[in-house]
Each structure stands twice: as C-alpha cells, then as structure tokens.
C-alpha cells in the first residue's frame, strides 16, 4: 500500500510540474462544459421538461459530468501500455516488486485526483456561478454520489487498463484506444444521458459497465434514482469493479507468458 | 517546381507502400477510428432525433455538417497532423537539425514523407455522411453550388493544415507545443456544432481570431442558406478565402520560426 501511494504521489508531483499544461486542461474543461451547456440550452429551447428532466438538471449533468466523471483522457493509459510494449520498457516494469496493472492504476489515479482538485473544482465553481448548479437531490443522495464517483474513477481506469493490456495480442494500442473512445463516448452517457436513448439501446447501455462512469452517478446526484435503487446499482457497480479486476488479472497472467525480451 | 512535385509524389508513394506492408493493422486502424467517430456522432444523432433539432438544424443538416467537418479535417490533417504533432520531439532529439541539412523544403519533406493514409476511415465516414445527407438537405444544386462545395472543402482542408502548421512551428520557438495541440482540439470539437448555439462573444471569436467556424459551419450554412452571424451574405465567399489566407500566414510563420530556430542540442 505504501508503494501504491508513493507511485500515486510521484505521478501527482510530475503532473504539477507542467503549469502550461494544467492551464490548458482547465481551458479545455471549460470549453467542454460550455459546449455541453450550449447544446442543452439550444435543444431545450422553450421546453421546460423533456423525459422528466429539466434544463437546470441537464446543466448540472453537463457541469459535473464533464469535470468529475468523464473529463479524463484515459486513452493515455492505453497509449502508455502500447508504448511500454513497443519500446521494450515493459521489461523494466517486470523487475519491479509490484504488478504492472497495479502500478498503472496508481500512476494514473494520482493525476486523476490532482485533476479533480486543480481542474474540476475551479471549473465547477466558475460554471456554478455563471449558470447555477443544482445541489444533490438530498444529503443522502450527495453522500452516495461520492461513493459513485469512487466507483466511476475506478471503473474508468480499469477499463482503460483492460483495453491497454489487449495490446499484447492486438499489437496496436492506437486502434484499441479508438475502440474504447467509441464505446465510452456513447455508452457512458458522458454527453447524452441514457434516459434520452432509444429504448433498445438504453436497455443494453444500462447493464454495461460504461454506464457507471457518468450516467448512474449523475442519476443519483439528480435524484432520478431513489436511495434503495441507488444502493442496489452501487452494489452492481462494485461487482463490475471486481469482475474487471479479475479479468485484468487473468489477462496480465496470460500477457506475462507472451513477453519475450531480446537483447540486454 | 516539377522536381519538387515529383519528389513530393515519390515521398508519398514511399510512405503509402510502407504503411501497406501492414495491411491488417491499417484496416484495424480504419475500423477503430471510424468506430470512435461513430460513437461521438451517435450521441449527437440521439440528441437531434429526441429533440427534433438543435438551433434550427435538423439531423440531416447536422449529418452534412459532420460529414463536411470530418472530410475537411482529414484532407488537411493527412499531410500535417501526425507529422507536426511530433515537432516537440523532433526538435528535442535533434532530428530537425538533420532535416535542415537536406536540400529540400523542410515543411514539404515532413509533410509528404509522413503522408498518412490512416485517415481513410475519416474520408469514408465524411463522404458517406455527406452522400446520405445531400439529397435530404435544402440545397439548390447547380454548377455554382457544386463548385462552392468543392472550393470551401479545399479551403477547410487548407485551414486545418495551416493551423496545425502554426502550432507545429511554434515548437521551433517555444520548444513545447504538445499542449497547444490539446487546446486546438478543444476548439476543434466546438467546430462540429452550429455556432449559433454559442454565446455571441464566442461566435465572434470562432469567426475571427480562432477561425474554427470556417472548418464546417460557415461553408455548410452558406450552402444551406442559413443565416451566418456577422458575415451575412458574404459567408460563402469568406469560407472559400479563409483557407488560402491561413495557408499563406502559416507559411510565413514557418519561415519566421525557422529563422528564429537555434537548436537545442550541442
């Protein structure tokens, strides 16, 4: 655990060193939130409620969804694994006294938490002041939402690591990255919540793990799920976390057997 | 000039032959990139079909806009993006110094020797969306409008190449340019939408200092005869002019950056 925290802290320090990049991330998040709010304002027009959802609720969905729940270039994780395989750096990872997927998780969790504090928080404050931000449906919903953010972050990283590890078989991390983007863009409910989806697509998206990245956390925040359902879906989300951890362990076990390091 | 063109074509063929050595990887890249874009476009399709439109644009209008945007970007980026995204590393590793010793234009060498056929899926997606949307949108087709479409597409491609060149060249002066590409793509995402959904100051910015509106919105709105803020009836002619003007500015900045370049190695 101490090693895990040290890796996460080192990643945060590394990230904090690039001030221009931090500013560009803040600018990027602001542009993204602004675009999403503009879209919802344009499509709602004069309508107050669509599918039981109001415009202020969609503005909250846009502000929090684009900062705490999906504003993270997880493709970087996939790219990182691809580069480690292509350049042979993976050999260095194997001699370390920690599992490669666990190191990846720690090294990417650090910047993610840093991103929450330095990018997400100021952007939320700015847009809350500009457009108003609905609070959680109740104190209890707010507390459960925090647990959902933890599940969302964990799932986001696990899914990226899973796609990244497939590079051991596909040898083309770039393509895997694009597949992940395609799934994530639509099925996480990042831009469009699942309640606006056509029924058949919504049915499938509701049970896939991507929905726990943005859709379910925001449904809890906005009170679209009662507390009993919120706990039930949280348990399902945790099951997805456990399932993905098992799948990653199995993939990594298989991948280690495929590694052949030449030279020395 | 004929020698330069012959060399450019030779470099492009060389690059294409190299890439075609790994056909399965290329097809996978096409399929995956198409899938990535389709995921993003499907979200917009859901919004537009659920709500009936966005700022007066119906799904068929948006499909035309998205197709134009994807195609214009691909035509400009296949000559510039992957090549110039690496400028920071090219400069840091001293590779640019060796490029300067070659008896060819540095930009042309980088651009043509890195010609990227991975944009095939963008082209297929862009052409496909436009082909689906064209019979459904309200355009009075004539020789003039066909020429307008071709010229504004060429202009959008030039604009894309010019902006990417400007960012790449800045690595020669600033040493770091990767994060500017991040900012570029943040604004590029905005250029997928009708800019009338944004607040007036941002509309003005996208039509002037950061001319991303010309990558798709202005030319498509002009073809669809939709009102374009600030430009009005001049939209069509400005749309075909912006790209060449941006290319001239980018060429001048590239030359300026090379004059200022001092290398980072020893």
Coordinates of C-alpha atoms in Angstrom, one line a residue:
Chain A
X1 CA 0.0 0.0 0.0
X2 CA 2.9 2.3 0.8
X3 CA 4.4 1.7 -2.6
X4 CA 1.0 2.3 -4.2
X5 CA 0.7 5.7 -2.5
X6 CA 4.3 6.6 -3.4
X7 CA 3.6 5.9 -7.1
X8 CA 0.4 8.0 -7.0
X9 CA 2.1 10.9 -5.2
X10 CA 5.1 10.8 -7.6
X11 CA 2.6 11.0 -10.5
X12 CA 0.9 14.0 -8.9
X13 CA 4.3 15.8 -8.5
X14 CA 5.2 15.0 -12.1
X15 CA 1.8 16.4 -13.3
X16 CA 2.1 19.5 -11.1
X17 CA 5.4 20.5 -12.8
X18 CA 3.7 21.4 -16.2
X19 CA 1.9 24.6 -15.4
X20 CA 1.1 25.5 -19.0
X21 CA -0.5 22.1 -19.5
X22 CA -2.6 22.5 -16.3
X23 CA -3.9 25.8 -17.7
X24 CA -4.7 24.2 -21.0
X25 CA -6.5 21.4 -19.2
X26 CA -8.6 24.0 -17.3
X27 CA -9.3 25.8 -20.6
X28 CA -10.2 22.5 -22.2
X29 CA -12.6 21.5 -19.4
X30 CA -14.2 25.0 -19.6
X31 CA -14.7 24.8 -23.3
X32 CA -16.2 21.3 -23.0
X33 CA -18.7 22.2 -20.2
X34 CA -19.6 25.4 -22.1
X35 CA -20.3 23.4 -25.3
X36 CA -22.4 20.9 -23.5
X37 CA -24.5 23.6 -21.7
X38 CA -24.9 25.4 -25.0
X39 CA -26.2 22.2 -26.7
X40 CA -28.7 21.6 -23.9
X41 CA -29.9 25.2 -23.9
X42 CA -30.3 25.1 -27.7
X43 CA -32.2 21.8 -27.8
X44 CA -34.5 22.6 -24.8
X45 CA -35.5 25.9 -26.4
X46 CA -38.7 26.9 -24.7
X47 CA -39.4 23.4 -23.3
X48 CA -39.2 23.1 -19.5
X49 CA -39.2 19.3 -19.1
X50 CA -38.2 16.6 -21.5
X51 CA -38.5 12.9 -20.4
X52 CA -39.0 14.1 -16.9
X53 CA -35.7 16.1 -16.9
X54 CA -35.5 19.9 -16.6
X55 CA -32.9 22.2 -18.2
X56 CA -31.3 23.1 -14.8
X57 CA -30.8 19.3 -14.2
X58 CA -29.1 18.9 -17.6
X59 CA -26.9 21.9 -16.8
X60 CA -25.8 20.2 -13.6
X61 CA -25.3 17.0 -15.6
X62 CA -23.1 18.9 -18.0
X63 CA -21.0 20.7 -15.3
X64 CA -20.4 17.7 -13.1
X65 CA -20.4 15.0 -15.8
X66 CA -17.7 16.8 -17.8
X67 CA -15.4 17.5 -14.8
X68 CA -15.6 14.8 -12.1
X69 CA -17.0 11.9 -14.1
X70 CA -15.5 11.8 -17.6
X71 CA -13.1 14.7 -18.2
X72 CA -10.0 12.5 -18.2
X73 CA -8.1 11.3 -21.2
X74 CA -8.0 7.7 -20.3
X75 CA -6.7 7.0 -23.8
X76 CA -3.4 8.0 -22.3
X77 CA -3.3 4.8 -20.3
X78 CA -3.9 2.6 -23.4
X79 CA -1.2 4.6 -25.2
X80 CA 1.2 4.2 -22.2
X81 CA 0.8 0.4 -22.3
X82 CA 1.3 0.3 -26.1
X83 CA 4.5 2.4 -25.8
X84 CA 5.8 0.2 -23.0
X85 CA 5.3 -2.9 -25.2
X86 CA 6.6 -1.3 -28.4
X87 CA 9.8 0.1 -26.8
X88 CA 10.5 -2.8 -24.5
X89 CA 10.1 -0.7 -21.4
X90 CA 7.7 -3.4 -20.2
X91 CA 10.9 -5.4 -19.2
X92 CA 11.7 -2.7 -16.6
X93 CA 8.2 -2.9 -15.2
X94 CA 8.6 -6.7 -14.8
X95 CA 11.6 -6.3 -12.5
X96 CA 9.8 -4.0 -10.1
X97 CA 8.3 -5.5 -7.0
X98 CA 4.7 -4.7 -7.9
X99 CA 2.3 -5.9 -10.5
X100 CA 2.3 -3.8 -13.7
X101 CA -1.5 -3.2 -13.8
X102 CA -1.4 -2.1 -10.1
X103 CA 1.4 0.3 -10.9
X104 CA -0.5 1.7 -13.9
X105 CA -3.6 2.1 -11.7
X106 CA -1.6 4.0 -9.0
X107 CA 0.3 6.2 -11.6
X108 CA -3.0 7.2 -13.2
X109 CA -5.0 7.6 -10.1
X110 CA -2.6 10.3 -8.8
X111 CA -3.1 12.6 -11.8
X112 CA -6.9 11.9 -11.7
X113 CA -7.1 13.1 -8.1
X114 CA -4.9 16.1 -9.0
X115 CA -7.2 16.7 -11.9
X116 CA -10.3 16.8 -9.6
X117 CA -8.6 19.4 -7.4
X118 CA -6.9 21.6 -9.8
X119 CA -9.1 21.4 -12.9
X120 CA -12.5 20.0 -11.9
X121 CA -13.1 22.2 -8.8
X122 CA -12.4 25.6 -10.3
X123 CA -14.4 24.8 -13.4
X124 CA -17.4 23.6 -11.3
X125 CA -17.2 26.8 -9.3
X126 CA -17.0 29.1 -12.3
X127 CA -19.9 27.4 -14.1
X128 CA -22.0 27.2 -10.9
X129 CA -21.6 31.0 -10.6
X130 CA -22.4 31.6 -14.3
X131 CA -25.3 29.2 -14.8
X132 CA -26.3 28.0 -11.3
X133 CA -25.7 24.4 -10.1
X134 CA -28.4 22.3 -8.6
X135 CA -27.3 20.7 -5.4
X136 CA -27.7 16.9 -4.9
X137 CA -31.3 15.8 -4.5
X138 CA -30.7 15.2 -0.8
X139 CA -27.9 15.0 1.7
X140 CA -28.1 11.2 1.5
X141 CA -28.0 11.3 -2.3
X142 CA -24.9 13.5 -2.1
X143 CA -23.1 11.1 0.2
X144 CA -24.0 8.1 -2.1
X145 CA -22.8 10.2 -5.1
X146 CA -19.3 10.4 -3.5
X147 CA -19.2 6.6 -3.4
X148 CA -20.3 6.6 -7.1
X149 CA -17.5 9.0 -8.0
X150 CA -15.1 6.5 -6.5
X151 CA -16.6 3.6 -8.5
X152 CA -16.7 5.8 -11.6
X153 CA -13.0 6.7 -11.3
X154 CA -12.0 3.1 -10.6
X155 CA -14.0 1.7 -13.5
X156 CA -12.6 4.3 -15.9
X157 CA -9.1 3.3 -15.0
X158 CA -9.8 -0.4 -15.0
X159 CA -11.5 -0.2 -18.4
X160 CA -8.5 1.7 -19.8
X161 CA -6.0 -0.8 -18.4
X162 CA -8.1 -3.7 -19.8
X163 CA -8.1 -2.2 -23.3
X164 CA -4.4 -1.4 -22.9
X165 CA -3.5 -4.9 -22.0
X166 CA -5.2 -6.2 -25.1
X167 CA -2.2 -4.6 -26.9
X168 CA -0.3 -7.8 -26.0
X169 CA -2.4 -9.6 -28.5
X170 CA -3.5 -6.9 -31.0
X171 CA -0.1 -5.0 -31.0
X172 CA -1.9 -1.8 -32.0
X173 CA -2.7 0.3 -28.9
X174 CA -3.8 3.2 -31.2
X175 CA -6.7 1.2 -32.6
X176 CA -7.7 -0.1 -29.1
X177 CA -7.7 3.5 -27.9
X178 CA -10.2 4.4 -30.6
X179 CA -12.5 1.5 -29.9
X180 CA -12.5 2.5 -26.2
X181 CA -13.3 6.1 -27.1
X182 CA -16.2 4.9 -29.3
X183 CA -17.7 2.8 -26.5
X184 CA -17.1 5.4 -23.9
X185 CA -18.4 8.4 -25.8
X186 CA -21.8 6.8 -26.3
X187 CA -22.4 4.2 -23.6
X188 CA -21.1 6.1 -20.5
X189 CA -23.8 8.7 -21.0
X190 CA -21.0 11.2 -21.0
X191 CA -22.7 13.7 -23.3
X192 CA -26.2 12.2 -23.6
X193 CA -27.8 10.6 -20.5
X194 CA -29.3 7.1 -21.1
X195 CA -32.8 8.4 -20.4
X196 CA -32.8 10.1 -23.8
X197 CA -31.6 6.9 -25.6
X198 CA -33.9 4.9 -27.9
X199 CA -35.3 2.0 -25.8
X200 CA -33.3 -0.9 -27.3
X201 CA -30.0 0.9 -27.0
X202 CA -30.8 2.2 -23.5
X203 CA -31.6 -1.4 -22.4
X204 CA -28.2 -2.6 -23.4
X205 CA -26.3 0.5 -22.1
X206 CA -27.9 0.3 -18.7
X207 CA -26.2 -3.0 -17.9
X208 CA -22.8 -2.3 -19.3
X209 CA -20.0 -1.0 -17.0
X210 CA -19.6 2.2 -19.0
X211 CA -22.9 3.4 -17.6
X212 CA -21.3 3.6 -14.1
X213 CA -18.8 6.2 -15.4
X214 CA -21.2 9.1 -15.8
X215 CA -24.8 8.1 -16.1
X216 CA -25.6 6.3 -12.8
X217 CA -23.6 8.8 -10.6
X218 CA -25.5 11.7 -12.2
X219 CA -28.8 9.9 -11.9
X220 CA -28.1 9.6 -8.2
X221 CA -27.0 13.2 -7.8
X222 CA -30.1 14.5 -9.5
X223 CA -32.4 12.1 -7.6
X224 CA -33.5 10.2 -10.6
X225 CA -32.8 7.0 -8.6
X226 CA -34.3 6.6 -5.1
X227 CA -31.9 5.7 -2.3
X228 CA -32.8 2.0 -2.3
X229 CA -32.1 1.8 -6.1
X230 CA -29.0 3.9 -5.7
X231 CA -27.5 1.4 -3.3
X232 CA -28.6 -1.5 -5.5
X233 CA -26.9 -0.1 -8.5
X234 CA -23.8 0.9 -6.4
X235 CA -23.5 -2.8 -5.5
X236 CA -23.8 -3.7 -9.2
X237 CA -21.1 -1.2 -10.0
X238 CA -18.8 -2.7 -7.3
X239 CA -19.4 -6.1 -8.8
X240 CA -18.3 -4.7 -12.2
X241 CA -15.1 -3.4 -10.5
X242 CA -14.5 -6.9 -9.0
X243 CA -15.2 -8.5 -12.4
X244 CA -12.8 -6.2 -14.3
X245 CA -10.1 -6.7 -11.6
X246 CA -10.4 -10.5 -12.2
X247 CA -10.4 -10.1 -16.0
X248 CA -7.3 -7.8 -15.8
X249 CA -5.5 -10.3 -13.5
X250 CA -6.3 -13.1 -16.0
X251 CA -5.2 -11.0 -19.0
X252 CA -2.0 -9.9 -17.2
X253 CA -1.2 -13.5 -16.3
X254 CA -1.6 -14.5 -20.0
X255 CA 0.3 -11.5 -21.2
X256 CA 3.3 -12.2 -19.0
X257 CA 3.7 -15.6 -20.6
X258 CA 3.8 -13.9 -24.1
X259 CA 6.6 -11.5 -23.2
X260 CA 9.9 -12.2 -24.8
X261 CA 12.6 -9.7 -24.1
X262 CA 15.6 -9.7 -26.5
X263 CA 18.9 -8.1 -26.1
X264 CA 20.4 -6.9 -22.8
Chain B
X1 CA 8.7 23.2 -59.3
X2 CA 8.1 20.0 -61.3
X3 CA 11.1 18.4 -59.5
X4 CA 9.5 19.4 -56.1
X5 CA 6.2 17.9 -57.1
X6 CA 7.8 14.7 -58.4
X7 CA 9.7 14.4 -55.1
X8 CA 6.5 15.0 -53.1
X9 CA 4.7 12.3 -55.0
X10 CA 7.7 9.9 -54.6
X11 CA 7.8 10.5 -50.8
X12 CA 4.0 10.0 -50.6
X13 CA 4.2 6.7 -52.5
X14 CA 7.1 5.6 -50.4
X15 CA 5.1 6.3 -47.2
X16 CA 2.0 4.6 -48.6
X17 CA 3.9 1.5 -49.6
X18 CA 5.5 1.3 -46.1
X19 CA 2.1 1.6 -44.5
X20 CA 0.6 -1.0 -46.8
X21 CA 3.1 -3.6 -45.7
X22 CA 0.9 -4.0 -42.6
X23 CA -2.5 -4.2 -44.2
X24 CA -4.3 -5.8 -41.3
X25 CA -3.1 -3.1 -38.9
X26 CA -4.2 -0.4 -41.4
X27 CA -7.7 -1.9 -41.8
X28 CA -7.9 -2.2 -38.0
X29 CA -6.9 1.5 -37.6
X30 CA -9.6 2.5 -40.2
X31 CA -12.3 0.4 -38.5
X32 CA -11.4 1.6 -35.0
X33 CA -11.2 5.3 -35.9
X34 CA -14.5 5.1 -37.8
X35 CA -15.9 3.4 -34.7
X36 CA -14.6 6.1 -32.4
X37 CA -16.2 8.9 -34.5
X38 CA -19.4 6.9 -34.9
X39 CA -19.7 6.8 -31.1
X40 CA -19.5 10.6 -30.9
X41 CA -21.8 11.1 -33.8
X42 CA -24.3 8.7 -32.4
X43 CA -24.6 10.8 -29.3
X44 CA -25.5 13.8 -31.5
X45 CA -27.9 11.7 -33.5
X46 CA -29.7 10.8 -30.3
X47 CA -30.0 14.4 -29.2
X48 CA -31.2 15.6 -32.5
X49 CA -33.8 12.9 -33.1
X50 CA -35.0 13.1 -29.5
X51 CA -35.4 16.9 -29.5
X52 CA -36.2 17.4 -33.2
X53 CA -33.2 19.7 -33.9
X54 CA -30.5 22.0 -32.5
X55 CA -30.7 25.7 -33.1
X56 CA -32.7 25.2 -36.2
X57 CA -30.5 22.4 -37.6
X58 CA -32.2 19.1 -38.2
X59 CA -30.3 15.7 -38.2
X60 CA -29.8 15.7 -41.9
X61 CA -28.3 19.2 -41.8
X62 CA -26.1 18.1 -38.9
X63 CA -25.1 15.0 -40.8
X64 CA -24.0 17.2 -43.7
X65 CA -22.1 19.4 -41.3
X66 CA -20.4 16.5 -39.5
X67 CA -19.5 14.8 -42.9
X68 CA -18.0 18.1 -44.2
X69 CA -16.1 18.6 -40.9
X70 CA -14.7 15.1 -40.9
X71 CA -13.7 15.2 -44.6
X72 CA -12.2 18.7 -44.5
X73 CA -10.2 17.8 -41.4
X74 CA -8.9 14.5 -42.9
X75 CA -7.8 16.2 -46.1
X76 CA -5.8 18.8 -44.2
X77 CA -4.5 16.5 -41.4
X78 CA -3.3 13.7 -43.6
X79 CA -0.5 16.0 -44.7
X80 CA 0.2 17.6 -41.4
X81 CA -1.1 16.3 -38.1
X82 CA 0.8 13.2 -37.2
X83 CA 4.0 14.7 -38.7
X84 CA 3.8 18.0 -36.9
X85 CA 2.4 16.7 -33.6
X86 CA 5.9 15.3 -33.1
X87 CA 7.6 18.6 -33.6
X88 CA 8.5 18.9 -29.9
X89 CA 10.3 15.6 -30.0
X90 CA 11.8 16.3 -33.4
X91 CA 13.3 19.5 -32.1
X92 CA 14.4 18.0 -28.7
X93 CA 16.0 14.9 -30.3
X94 CA 18.0 16.9 -32.8
X95 CA 16.1 15.3 -35.7
X96 CA 15.1 18.8 -37.0
X97 CA 18.8 19.8 -37.3
X98 CA 19.4 16.9 -39.7
X99 CA 16.3 17.8 -41.7
X100 CA 17.6 21.4 -42.2
X101 CA 20.7 20.0 -43.9
X102 CA 18.6 18.3 -46.6
X103 CA 18.3 20.1 -50.0
X104 CA 14.5 20.2 -49.8
X105 CA 11.9 22.4 -48.2
X106 CA 11.7 21.2 -44.6
X107 CA 7.9 21.5 -44.3
X108 CA 7.4 19.8 -47.6
X109 CA 9.7 16.9 -46.6
X110 CA 8.0 16.4 -43.2
X111 CA 4.5 16.8 -44.7
X112 CA 4.9 14.5 -47.8
X113 CA 7.2 11.9 -46.2
X114 CA 4.6 11.4 -43.4
X115 CA 1.5 11.4 -45.6
X116 CA -0.9 9.5 -43.5
X117 CA -3.4 7.1 -45.2
X118 CA -4.8 6.2 -41.8
X119 CA -7.3 9.0 -42.5
X120 CA -9.1 6.6 -44.9
X121 CA -11.9 6.0 -42.4
X122 CA -12.4 9.7 -41.9
X123 CA -12.7 10.1 -45.7
X124 CA -15.2 7.2 -45.9
X125 CA -17.2 8.4 -43.0
X126 CA -17.2 12.0 -44.2
X127 CA -18.2 11.2 -47.8
X128 CA -20.7 8.6 -46.5
X129 CA -22.5 11.1 -44.2
X130 CA -22.5 13.8 -46.9
X131 CA -23.8 11.4 -49.5
X132 CA -26.6 10.3 -47.2
X133 CA -27.4 13.9 -46.3
X134 CA -27.1 15.7 -49.6
X135 CA -30.4 14.6 -51.2
X136 CA -32.2 15.4 -47.9
X137 CA -30.9 18.9 -47.3
X138 CA -32.3 22.1 -48.9
X139 CA -29.6 22.9 -51.4
X140 CA -30.4 24.3 -54.8
X141 CA -27.8 22.2 -56.7
X142 CA -26.2 23.9 -59.7
X143 CA -22.7 24.1 -61.2
X144 CA -22.1 27.1 -58.9
X145 CA -23.1 25.4 -55.7
X146 CA -21.0 22.3 -56.6
X147 CA -18.0 24.5 -57.2
X148 CA -18.8 26.3 -53.9
X149 CA -18.9 23.0 -52.1
X150 CA -15.6 21.8 -53.6
X151 CA -13.8 25.2 -53.0
X152 CA -15.0 25.5 -49.4
X153 CA -13.9 21.9 -48.7
X154 CA -10.5 22.7 -50.1
X155 CA -10.4 25.9 -48.0
X156 CA -11.3 23.9 -44.9
X157 CA -8.6 21.4 -45.6
X158 CA -6.1 24.3 -46.1
X159 CA -7.2 25.9 -42.9
X160 CA -6.7 22.7 -40.9
X161 CA -3.2 22.2 -42.4
X162 CA -2.4 25.9 -41.7
X163 CA -3.5 25.8 -38.1
X164 CA -1.6 22.5 -37.4
X165 CA 1.5 24.0 -39.2
X166 CA 1.2 27.2 -37.0
X167 CA 1.2 25.0 -33.8
X168 CA 4.0 22.7 -35.1
X169 CA 6.1 25.8 -36.0
X170 CA 5.7 27.2 -32.5
X171 CA 7.7 24.2 -31.2
X172 CA 10.7 25.7 -33.0
X173 CA 10.4 28.9 -31.0
X174 CA 8.8 27.8 -27.7
X175 CA 10.3 24.2 -27.6
X176 CA 6.9 22.9 -26.3
X177 CA 3.8 22.6 -28.4
X178 CA 2.0 19.5 -27.4
X179 CA -0.3 21.3 -25.0
X180 CA -1.2 23.8 -27.8
X181 CA -2.5 20.8 -29.8
X182 CA -4.7 20.0 -26.8
X183 CA -6.2 23.5 -26.9
X184 CA -6.6 23.1 -30.7
X185 CA -8.7 20.0 -30.3
X186 CA -10.8 21.7 -27.6
X187 CA -11.8 24.4 -30.1
X188 CA -12.0 21.9 -33.0
X189 CA -14.7 20.0 -31.0
X190 CA -16.7 23.2 -31.0
X191 CA -16.4 23.5 -34.8
X192 CA -18.7 20.4 -35.1
X193 CA -21.7 22.4 -34.0
X194 CA -23.7 25.3 -35.5
X195 CA -22.0 28.2 -33.8
X196 CA -25.3 30.0 -33.3
X197 CA -25.9 27.8 -30.2
X198 CA -23.0 29.6 -28.5
X199 CA -22.9 33.0 -26.9
X200 CA -22.2 36.0 -29.2
X201 CA -18.6 36.6 -28.0
X202 CA -17.6 33.0 -28.7
X203 CA -19.3 33.2 -32.1
X204 CA -17.2 36.3 -32.9
X205 CA -14.0 34.6 -31.7
X206 CA -14.7 31.5 -33.8
X207 CA -15.3 33.7 -36.9
X208 CA -12.2 35.9 -36.3
X209 CA -9.2 35.2 -34.1
X210 CA -9.7 31.5 -33.9
X211 CA -11.3 30.8 -37.2
X212 CA -12.6 27.3 -36.4
X213 CA -16.1 28.2 -37.7
X214 CA -14.8 28.0 -41.2
X215 CA -13.9 24.3 -40.9
X216 CA -17.5 23.3 -41.4
X217 CA -20.2 25.6 -40.0
X218 CA -19.8 28.7 -42.3
X219 CA -19.4 26.8 -45.6
X220 CA -22.3 24.4 -44.8
X221 CA -24.5 27.2 -43.5
X222 CA -23.8 29.1 -46.7
X223 CA -24.7 26.1 -48.8
X224 CA -27.9 25.5 -46.8
X225 CA -28.7 29.3 -47.0
X226 CA -28.9 29.6 -43.2
X227 CA -28.1 33.0 -41.7
X228 CA -24.5 33.3 -40.6
X229 CA -23.8 35.8 -37.8
X230 CA -21.6 38.8 -38.6
X231 CA -21.0 37.6 -42.2
X232 CA -24.4 37.5 -43.7
X233 CA -24.4 37.1 -47.5
X234 CA -20.6 37.2 -47.5
X235 CA -20.4 33.8 -45.8
X236 CA -19.8 31.8 -49.0
X237 CA -17.0 33.9 -50.3
X238 CA -15.3 34.3 -47.0
X239 CA -15.5 30.5 -46.5
X240 CA -13.5 29.8 -49.7
X241 CA -11.0 32.6 -48.9
X242 CA -10.1 31.9 -45.3
X243 CA -8.2 28.6 -46.0
X244 CA -5.8 30.1 -48.6
X245 CA -5.2 33.2 -46.5
X246 CA -4.5 31.0 -43.4
X247 CA -2.1 28.9 -45.5
X248 CA -0.1 32.0 -46.5
X249 CA 0.1 33.1 -42.9
X250 CA 1.2 29.7 -41.8
X251 CA 3.9 29.6 -44.5
X252 CA 5.2 33.0 -43.4
X253 CA 5.2 31.9 -39.7
X254 CA 7.0 28.7 -40.6
X255 CA 9.7 30.7 -42.3
X256 CA 9.9 33.1 -39.4
X257 CA 10.2 30.2 -36.9
X258 CA 13.0 28.6 -38.9
X259 CA 14.9 31.8 -38.9
X260 CA 14.5 32.0 -35.1
X261 CA 15.3 28.4 -34.6
X262 CA 18.6 27.9 -32.7
X263 CA 18.5 24.1 -32.0
X264 CA 18.6 22.6 -28.5
X265 CA 21.4 20.1 -28.9
X266 CA 25.1 20.7 -28.8

